GROMACS .gro file of C-alpha atoms in nm:
model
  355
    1UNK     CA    1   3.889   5.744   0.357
    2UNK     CA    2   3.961   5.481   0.618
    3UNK     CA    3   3.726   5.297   0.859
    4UNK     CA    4   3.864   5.484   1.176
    5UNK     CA    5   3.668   5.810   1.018
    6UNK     CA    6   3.382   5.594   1.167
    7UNK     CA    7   3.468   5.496   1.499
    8UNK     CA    8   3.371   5.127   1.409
    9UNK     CA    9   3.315   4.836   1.704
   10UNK     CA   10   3.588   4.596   1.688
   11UNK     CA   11   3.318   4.300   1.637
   12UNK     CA   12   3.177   4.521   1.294
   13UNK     CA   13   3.482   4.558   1.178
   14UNK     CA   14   3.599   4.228   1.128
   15UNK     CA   15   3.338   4.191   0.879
   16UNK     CA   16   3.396   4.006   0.541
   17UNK     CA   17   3.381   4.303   0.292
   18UNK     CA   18   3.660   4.625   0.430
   19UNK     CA   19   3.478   4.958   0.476
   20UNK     CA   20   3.696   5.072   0.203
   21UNK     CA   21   3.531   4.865  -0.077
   22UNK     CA   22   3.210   4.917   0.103
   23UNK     CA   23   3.236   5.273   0.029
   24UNK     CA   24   3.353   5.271  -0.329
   25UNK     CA   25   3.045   5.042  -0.376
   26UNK     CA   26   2.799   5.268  -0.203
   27UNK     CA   27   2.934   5.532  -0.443
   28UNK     CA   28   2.887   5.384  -0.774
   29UNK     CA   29   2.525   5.262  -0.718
   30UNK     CA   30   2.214   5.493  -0.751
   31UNK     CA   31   2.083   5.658  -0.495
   32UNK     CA   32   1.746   5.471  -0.433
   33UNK     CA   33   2.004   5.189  -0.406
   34UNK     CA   34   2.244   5.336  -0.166
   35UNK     CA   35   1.898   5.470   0.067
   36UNK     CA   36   1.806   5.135   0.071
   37UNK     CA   37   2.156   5.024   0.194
   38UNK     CA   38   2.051   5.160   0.515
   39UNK     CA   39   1.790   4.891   0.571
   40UNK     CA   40   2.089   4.631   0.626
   41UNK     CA   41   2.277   4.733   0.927
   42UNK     CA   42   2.342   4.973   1.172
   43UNK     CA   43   2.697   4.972   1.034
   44UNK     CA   44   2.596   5.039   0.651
   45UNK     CA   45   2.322   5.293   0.769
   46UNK     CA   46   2.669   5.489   0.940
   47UNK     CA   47   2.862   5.473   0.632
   48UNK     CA   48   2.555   5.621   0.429
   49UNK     CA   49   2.466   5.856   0.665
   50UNK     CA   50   2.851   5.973   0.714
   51UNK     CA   51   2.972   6.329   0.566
   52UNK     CA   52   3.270   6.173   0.394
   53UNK     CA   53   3.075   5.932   0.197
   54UNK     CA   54   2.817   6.243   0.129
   55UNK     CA   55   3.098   6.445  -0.035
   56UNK     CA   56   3.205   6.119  -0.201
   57UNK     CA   57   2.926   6.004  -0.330
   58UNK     CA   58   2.768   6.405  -0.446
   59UNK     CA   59   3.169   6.462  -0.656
   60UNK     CA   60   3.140   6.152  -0.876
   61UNK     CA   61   2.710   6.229  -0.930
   62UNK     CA   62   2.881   6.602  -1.075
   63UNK     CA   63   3.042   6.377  -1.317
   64UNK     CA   64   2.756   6.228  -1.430
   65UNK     CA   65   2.484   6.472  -1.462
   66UNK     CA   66   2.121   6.392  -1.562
   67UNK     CA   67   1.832   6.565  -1.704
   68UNK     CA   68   1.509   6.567  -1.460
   69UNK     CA   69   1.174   6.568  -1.590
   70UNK     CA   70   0.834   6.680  -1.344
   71UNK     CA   71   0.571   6.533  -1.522
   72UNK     CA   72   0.168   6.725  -1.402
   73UNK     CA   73  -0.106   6.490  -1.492
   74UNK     CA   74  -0.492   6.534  -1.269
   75UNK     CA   75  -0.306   6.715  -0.993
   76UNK     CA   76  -0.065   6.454  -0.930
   77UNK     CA   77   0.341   6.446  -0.990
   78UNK     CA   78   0.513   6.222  -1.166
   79UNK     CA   79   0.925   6.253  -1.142
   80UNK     CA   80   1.207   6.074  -1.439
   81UNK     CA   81   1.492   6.142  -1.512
   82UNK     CA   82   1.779   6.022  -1.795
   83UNK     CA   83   2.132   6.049  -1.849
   84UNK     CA   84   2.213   6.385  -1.986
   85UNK     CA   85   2.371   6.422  -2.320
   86UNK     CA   86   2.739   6.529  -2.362
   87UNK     CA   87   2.765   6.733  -2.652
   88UNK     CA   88   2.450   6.604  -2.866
   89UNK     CA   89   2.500   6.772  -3.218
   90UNK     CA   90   2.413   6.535  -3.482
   91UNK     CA   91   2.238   6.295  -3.216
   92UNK     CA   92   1.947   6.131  -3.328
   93UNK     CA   93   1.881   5.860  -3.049
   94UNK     CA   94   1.637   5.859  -2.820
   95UNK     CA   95   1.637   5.934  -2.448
   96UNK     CA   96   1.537   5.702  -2.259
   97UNK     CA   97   1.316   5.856  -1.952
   98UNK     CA   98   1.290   5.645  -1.619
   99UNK     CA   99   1.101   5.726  -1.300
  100UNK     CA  100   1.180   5.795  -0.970
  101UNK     CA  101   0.849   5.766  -0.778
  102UNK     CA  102   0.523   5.660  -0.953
  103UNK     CA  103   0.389   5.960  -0.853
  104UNK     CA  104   0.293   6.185  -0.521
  105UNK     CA  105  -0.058   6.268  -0.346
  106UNK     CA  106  -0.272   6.481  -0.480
  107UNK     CA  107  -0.223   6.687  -0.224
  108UNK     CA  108   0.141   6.747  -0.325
  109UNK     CA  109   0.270   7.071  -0.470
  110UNK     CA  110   0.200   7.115  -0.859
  111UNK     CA  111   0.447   7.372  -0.886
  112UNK     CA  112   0.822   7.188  -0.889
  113UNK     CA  113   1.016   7.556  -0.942
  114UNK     CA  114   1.268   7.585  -0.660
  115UNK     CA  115   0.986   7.853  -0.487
  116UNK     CA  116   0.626   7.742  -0.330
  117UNK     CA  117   0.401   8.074  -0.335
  118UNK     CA  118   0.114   8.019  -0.101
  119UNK     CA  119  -0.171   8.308  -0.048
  120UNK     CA  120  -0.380   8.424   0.214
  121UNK     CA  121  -0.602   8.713   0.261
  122UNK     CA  122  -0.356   9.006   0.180
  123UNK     CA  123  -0.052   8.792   0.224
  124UNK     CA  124   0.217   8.611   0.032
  125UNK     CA  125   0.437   8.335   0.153
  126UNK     CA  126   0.711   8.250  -0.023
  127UNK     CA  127   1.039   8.035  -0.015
  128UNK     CA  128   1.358   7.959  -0.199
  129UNK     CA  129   1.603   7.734  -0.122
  130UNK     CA  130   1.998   7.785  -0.134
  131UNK     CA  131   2.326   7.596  -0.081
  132UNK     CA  132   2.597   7.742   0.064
  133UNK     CA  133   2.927   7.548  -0.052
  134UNK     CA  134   3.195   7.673   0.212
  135UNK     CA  135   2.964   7.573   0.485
  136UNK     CA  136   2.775   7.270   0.282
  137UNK     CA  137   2.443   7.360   0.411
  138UNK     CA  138   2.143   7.391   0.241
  139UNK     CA  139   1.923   7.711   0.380
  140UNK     CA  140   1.531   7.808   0.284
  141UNK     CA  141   1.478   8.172   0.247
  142UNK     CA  142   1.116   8.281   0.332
  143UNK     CA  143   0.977   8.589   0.222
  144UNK     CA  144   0.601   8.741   0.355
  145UNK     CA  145   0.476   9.053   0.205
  146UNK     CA  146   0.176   9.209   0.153
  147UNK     CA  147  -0.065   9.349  -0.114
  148UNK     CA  148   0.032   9.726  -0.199
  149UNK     CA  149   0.253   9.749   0.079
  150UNK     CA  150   0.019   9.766   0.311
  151UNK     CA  151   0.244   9.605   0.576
  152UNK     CA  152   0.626   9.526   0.563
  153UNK     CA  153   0.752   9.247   0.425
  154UNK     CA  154   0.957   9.008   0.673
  155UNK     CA  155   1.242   8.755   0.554
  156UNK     CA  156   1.342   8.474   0.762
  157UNK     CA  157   1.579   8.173   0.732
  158UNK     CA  158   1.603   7.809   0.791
  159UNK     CA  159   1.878   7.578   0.793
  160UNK     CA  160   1.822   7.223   0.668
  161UNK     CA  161   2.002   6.929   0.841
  162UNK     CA  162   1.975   6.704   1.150
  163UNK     CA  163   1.858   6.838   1.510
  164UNK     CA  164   1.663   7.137   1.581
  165UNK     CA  165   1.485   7.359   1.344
  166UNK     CA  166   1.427   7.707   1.363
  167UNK     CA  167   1.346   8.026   1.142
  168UNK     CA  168   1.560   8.290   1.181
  169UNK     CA  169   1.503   8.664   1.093
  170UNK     CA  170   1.750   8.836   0.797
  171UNK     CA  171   1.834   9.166   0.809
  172UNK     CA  172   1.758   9.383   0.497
  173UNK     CA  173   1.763   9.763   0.391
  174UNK     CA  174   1.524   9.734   0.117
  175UNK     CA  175   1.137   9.628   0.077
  176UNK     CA  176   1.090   9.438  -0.241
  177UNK     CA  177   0.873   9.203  -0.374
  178UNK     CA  178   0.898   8.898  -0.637
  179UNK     CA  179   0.858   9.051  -0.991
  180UNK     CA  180   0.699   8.767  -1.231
  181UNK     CA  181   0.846   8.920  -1.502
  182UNK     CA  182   1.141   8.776  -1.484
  183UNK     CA  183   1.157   8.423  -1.428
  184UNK     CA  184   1.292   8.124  -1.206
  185UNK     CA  185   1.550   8.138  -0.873
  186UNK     CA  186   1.902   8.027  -0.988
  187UNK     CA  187   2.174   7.957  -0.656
  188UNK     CA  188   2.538   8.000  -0.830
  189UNK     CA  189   2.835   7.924  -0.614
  190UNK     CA  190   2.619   8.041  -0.290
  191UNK     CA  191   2.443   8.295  -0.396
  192UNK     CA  192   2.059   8.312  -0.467
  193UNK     CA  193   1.920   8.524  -0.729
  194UNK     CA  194   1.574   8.628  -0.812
  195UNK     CA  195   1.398   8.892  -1.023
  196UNK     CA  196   1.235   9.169  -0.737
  197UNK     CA  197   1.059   9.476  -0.819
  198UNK     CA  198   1.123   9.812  -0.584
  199UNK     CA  199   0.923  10.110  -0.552
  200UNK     CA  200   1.119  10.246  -0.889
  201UNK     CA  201   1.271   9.982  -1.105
  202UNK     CA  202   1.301   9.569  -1.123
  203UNK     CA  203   1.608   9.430  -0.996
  204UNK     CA  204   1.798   9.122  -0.908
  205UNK     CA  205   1.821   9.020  -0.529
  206UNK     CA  206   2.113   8.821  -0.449
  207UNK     CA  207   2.104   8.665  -0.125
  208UNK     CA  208   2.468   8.496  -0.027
  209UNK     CA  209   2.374   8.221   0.160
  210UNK     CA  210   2.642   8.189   0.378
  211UNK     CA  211   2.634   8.531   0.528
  212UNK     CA  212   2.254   8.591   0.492
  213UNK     CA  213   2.311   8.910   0.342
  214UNK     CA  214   2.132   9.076   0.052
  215UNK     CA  215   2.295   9.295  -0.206
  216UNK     CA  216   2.116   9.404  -0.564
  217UNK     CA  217   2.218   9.397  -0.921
  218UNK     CA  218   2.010   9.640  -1.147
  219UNK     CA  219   1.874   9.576  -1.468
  220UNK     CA  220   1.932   9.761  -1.783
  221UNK     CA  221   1.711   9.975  -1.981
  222UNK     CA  222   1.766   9.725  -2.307
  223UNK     CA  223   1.620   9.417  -2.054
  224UNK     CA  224   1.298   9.625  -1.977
  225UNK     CA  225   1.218   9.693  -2.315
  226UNK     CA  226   1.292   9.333  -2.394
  227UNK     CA  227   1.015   9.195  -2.124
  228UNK     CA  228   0.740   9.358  -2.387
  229UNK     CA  229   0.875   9.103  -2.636
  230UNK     CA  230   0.903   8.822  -2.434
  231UNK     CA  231   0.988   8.693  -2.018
  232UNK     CA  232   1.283   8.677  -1.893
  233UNK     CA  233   1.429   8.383  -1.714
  234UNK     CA  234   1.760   8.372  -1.497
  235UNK     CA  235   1.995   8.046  -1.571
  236UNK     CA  236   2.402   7.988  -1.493
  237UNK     CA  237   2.604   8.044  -1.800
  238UNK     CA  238   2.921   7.917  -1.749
  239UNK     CA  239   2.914   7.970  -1.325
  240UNK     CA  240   2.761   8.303  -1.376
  241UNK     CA  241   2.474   8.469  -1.353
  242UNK     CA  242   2.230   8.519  -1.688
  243UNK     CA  243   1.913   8.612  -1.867
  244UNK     CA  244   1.734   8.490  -2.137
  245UNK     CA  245   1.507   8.664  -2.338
  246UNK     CA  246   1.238   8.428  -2.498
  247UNK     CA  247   1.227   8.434  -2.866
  248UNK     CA  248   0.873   8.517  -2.991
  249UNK     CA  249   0.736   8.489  -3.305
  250UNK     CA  250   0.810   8.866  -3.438
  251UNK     CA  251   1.207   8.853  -3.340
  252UNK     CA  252   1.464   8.595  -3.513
  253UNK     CA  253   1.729   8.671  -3.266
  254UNK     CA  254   1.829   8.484  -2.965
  255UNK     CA  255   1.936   8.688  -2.729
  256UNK     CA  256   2.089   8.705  -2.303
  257UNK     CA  257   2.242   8.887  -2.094
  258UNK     CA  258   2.584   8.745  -1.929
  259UNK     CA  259   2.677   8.946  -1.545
  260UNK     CA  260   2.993   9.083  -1.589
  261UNK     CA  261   3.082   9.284  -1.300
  262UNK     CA  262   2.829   9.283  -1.054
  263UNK     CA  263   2.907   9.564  -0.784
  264UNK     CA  264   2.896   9.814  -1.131
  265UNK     CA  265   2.618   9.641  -1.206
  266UNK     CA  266   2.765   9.601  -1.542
  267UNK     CA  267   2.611   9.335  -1.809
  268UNK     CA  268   2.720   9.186  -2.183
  269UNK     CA  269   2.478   9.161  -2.435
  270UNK     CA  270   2.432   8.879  -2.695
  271UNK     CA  271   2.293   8.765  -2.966
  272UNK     CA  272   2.267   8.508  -3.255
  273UNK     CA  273   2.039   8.566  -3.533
  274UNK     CA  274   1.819   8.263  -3.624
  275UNK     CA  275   1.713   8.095  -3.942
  276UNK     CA  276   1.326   8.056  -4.010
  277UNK     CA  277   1.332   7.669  -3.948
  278UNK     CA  278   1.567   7.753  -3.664
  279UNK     CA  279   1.299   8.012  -3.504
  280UNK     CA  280   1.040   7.764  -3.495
  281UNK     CA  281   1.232   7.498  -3.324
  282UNK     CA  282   1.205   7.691  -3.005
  283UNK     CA  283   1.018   8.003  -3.039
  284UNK     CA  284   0.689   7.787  -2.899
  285UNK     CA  285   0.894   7.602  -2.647
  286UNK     CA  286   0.969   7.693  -2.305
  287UNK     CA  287   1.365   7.771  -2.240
  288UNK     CA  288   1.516   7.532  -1.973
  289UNK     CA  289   1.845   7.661  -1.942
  290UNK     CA  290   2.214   7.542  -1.983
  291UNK     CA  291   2.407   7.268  -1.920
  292UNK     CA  292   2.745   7.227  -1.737
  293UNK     CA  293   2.887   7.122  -2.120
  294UNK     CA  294   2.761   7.486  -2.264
  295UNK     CA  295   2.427   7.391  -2.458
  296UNK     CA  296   2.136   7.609  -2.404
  297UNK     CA  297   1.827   7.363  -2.398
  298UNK     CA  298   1.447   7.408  -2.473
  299UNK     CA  299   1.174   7.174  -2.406
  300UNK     CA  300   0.785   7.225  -2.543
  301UNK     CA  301   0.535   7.449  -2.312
  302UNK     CA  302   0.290   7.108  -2.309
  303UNK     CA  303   0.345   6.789  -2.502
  304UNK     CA  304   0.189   6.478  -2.593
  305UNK     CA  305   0.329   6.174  -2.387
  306UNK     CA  306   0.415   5.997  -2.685
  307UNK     CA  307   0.630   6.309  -2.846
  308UNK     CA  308   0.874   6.480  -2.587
  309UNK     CA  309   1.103   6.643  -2.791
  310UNK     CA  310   1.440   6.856  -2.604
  311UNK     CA  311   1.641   7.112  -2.832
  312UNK     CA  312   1.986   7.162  -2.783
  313UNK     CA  313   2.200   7.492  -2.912
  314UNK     CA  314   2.579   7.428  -2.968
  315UNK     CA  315   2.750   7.713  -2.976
  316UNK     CA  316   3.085   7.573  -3.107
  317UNK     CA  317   2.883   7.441  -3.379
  318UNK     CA  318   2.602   7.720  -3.405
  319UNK     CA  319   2.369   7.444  -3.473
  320UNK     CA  320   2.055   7.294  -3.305
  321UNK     CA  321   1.938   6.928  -3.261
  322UNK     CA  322   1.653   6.804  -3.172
  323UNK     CA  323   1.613   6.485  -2.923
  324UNK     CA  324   1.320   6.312  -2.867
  325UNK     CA  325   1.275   6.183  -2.496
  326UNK     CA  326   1.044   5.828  -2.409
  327UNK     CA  327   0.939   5.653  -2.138
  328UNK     CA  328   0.588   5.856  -2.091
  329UNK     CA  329   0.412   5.580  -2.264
  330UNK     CA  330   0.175   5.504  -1.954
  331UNK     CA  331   0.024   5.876  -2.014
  332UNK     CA  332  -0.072   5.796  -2.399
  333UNK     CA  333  -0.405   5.765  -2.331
  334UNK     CA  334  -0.413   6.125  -2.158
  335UNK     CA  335  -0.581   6.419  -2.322
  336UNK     CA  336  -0.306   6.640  -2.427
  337UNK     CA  337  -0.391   6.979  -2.271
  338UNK     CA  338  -0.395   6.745  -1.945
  339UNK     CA  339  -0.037   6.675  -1.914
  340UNK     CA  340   0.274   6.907  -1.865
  341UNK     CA  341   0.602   6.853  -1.807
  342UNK     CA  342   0.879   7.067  -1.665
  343UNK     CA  343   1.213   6.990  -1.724
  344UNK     CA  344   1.544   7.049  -1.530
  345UNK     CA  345   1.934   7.023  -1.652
  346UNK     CA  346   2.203   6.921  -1.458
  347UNK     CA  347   2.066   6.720  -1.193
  348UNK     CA  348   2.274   6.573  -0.969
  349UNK     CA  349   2.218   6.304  -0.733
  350UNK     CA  350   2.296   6.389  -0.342
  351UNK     CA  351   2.273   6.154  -0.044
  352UNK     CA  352   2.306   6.459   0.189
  353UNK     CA  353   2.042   6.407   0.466
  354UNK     CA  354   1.794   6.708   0.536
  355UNK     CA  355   1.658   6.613   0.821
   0.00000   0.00000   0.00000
């Protein structure tokens, strides 16, 4: 990348330090860091702001994922985060959890899931976000429906970025509505999925996010059953589309479901059978998901802020390890039923600007 990308002033660009170096500086540093970079100069706040440096900067933060942590204490959120471990079999140091914001209003969200759900009367608004990677856009889908159909549900979109702003309807064939049985929005190479229930089965909606269009995978018999043992939750194995089955305390099995051709609607079962001691190191925890190096992760339903723990399954090794996570010290003095904390893998850091 050269300074000309910018269409830099003579005067700025005689400066002391070449654009060059300015931008494999801007790329290194954190992104609280490179935000605050702005504040210099016009000049810097261009480089930041530029789409070059964006892509730059969001490439080398895929190389260096991190695990995020949404910490709920008296209505109020508290966000960390800390380096995420690369293969962690047979680790037995600490993470070391450090925050991003000391915390938000009250008024603020609770609910840090990729969806906000907001009722009224008979209605139910809700919205999921997506990134489309051919056009590098990020898009909100919004969904309205109603209490036993009583009215048609409506589906809009909204494109994130700079200028104007405006929801957009989507064109759809079928009327659905969010299932809570199965778990969590995942986007996968540009495509949104979600559990959805229809008049005669549950299904998963994928929504391609460049196109706007919807299309439908259907569950399997085996998966249905399944939800009577346990929820299901939707994660990326491997750059495609799963679901996880959690393990209760009757079942020593874990056990997913890997996509394997989705037009036939087609799935692969699986399924590793647990020791006792291994059963209990995550059949009271909530699964997280999986990270971008192949372990599934687990993290506890509510813990003390004095004893995070994270489990890890390696399934080179077939083995799980535990990791404890610190840096909640401050909420020690907390009642324990008062805090919860919801935790994300592969975070990566992105200086894209939404608005």
């Amino acid at each position: 990348m050269s300074k000309e990308h910018f269409s830099i002033p003579e005067a700025q660009s005689s400066t002391l330090i070449p654009v060059d170096l300015l931008i494999s500086i801007f790329s290194l540093v954190p992104t609280k860091s490179a935000a605050r970079f702005r504040c210099v100069s016009k000049f810097w706040a261009s480089i930041i702001r530029h789409r070059d440096f964006t892509e730059l900067f969001l490439a080398k933060s895929f190389t260096r994922p991190r695990l995020f942590f949404a910490l709920h204490y008296n209505r109020k959120l508290f966000l960390f985060s800390t380096p995420q471990l690369h293969n962690p079999d047979g680790n037995t140091d600490p993470l070391i959890a450090t925050p991003y914001y000391k915390s938000f209003q009250e008024y603020f969200p609770s609910d840090t899931s990729t969806y906000t759900g907001l009722w009224t009367g008979l209605a139910s608004w809700m919205e999921k976000k997506g990134y489309d990677p051919m056009g590098k856009q990020f898009k909100v889908l919004c969904m309205t429906t109603t209490h036993y159909g009583i009215r048609d549900n409506t589906h809009q979109v909204l494109t994130l970025g700079s200028g104007k702003r405006f929801w957009r309807p989507v064109q759809r064939k079928f009327q659905f509505v969010e299932n809570r049985v199965i778990s969590r929005e995942i986007c996968i190479n540009g495509v949104l999925y979600f559990g959805a229930g229809t008049e005669r089965s549950t299904t998963i909606v994928c929504f391609d996010v460049g196109s706007e269009k919807f299309s439908f995978i259907n569950t399997n018999r085996d998966m249905m059953y399944s939800c009577y043992m346990g929820s299901l939750t939707l994660f990326n194995y491997k750059g495609r589309l799963a679901i996880h089955r959690k393990v209760d305390s009757y079942q020593k099995r874990l056990m997913f479901w890997v996509i394997e051709d989705a037009e036939n609607h087609k799935w692969s079962k699986h399924i590793y059978e647990l020791s006792p001691l291994e059963k209990d190191m995550i059949s009271y925890s909530r699964f997280v998901g999986m990270t971008g190096t192949g372990e599934l992760v687990w993290s506890l339903y509510r813990e003390p802020a004095n004893s995070v723990y994270l489990t890890f399954y390696n399934f080179e090794s077939q083995t799980f390890t535990k990791v404890n996570v610190q840096g909640f010290e401050e909420f020690e003095e907390y009642e324990d039923d008062s805090i919860y904390i919801k935790t994300y893998v592969d975070y990566v850091e992105n200086m894209k600007w939404l608005v």
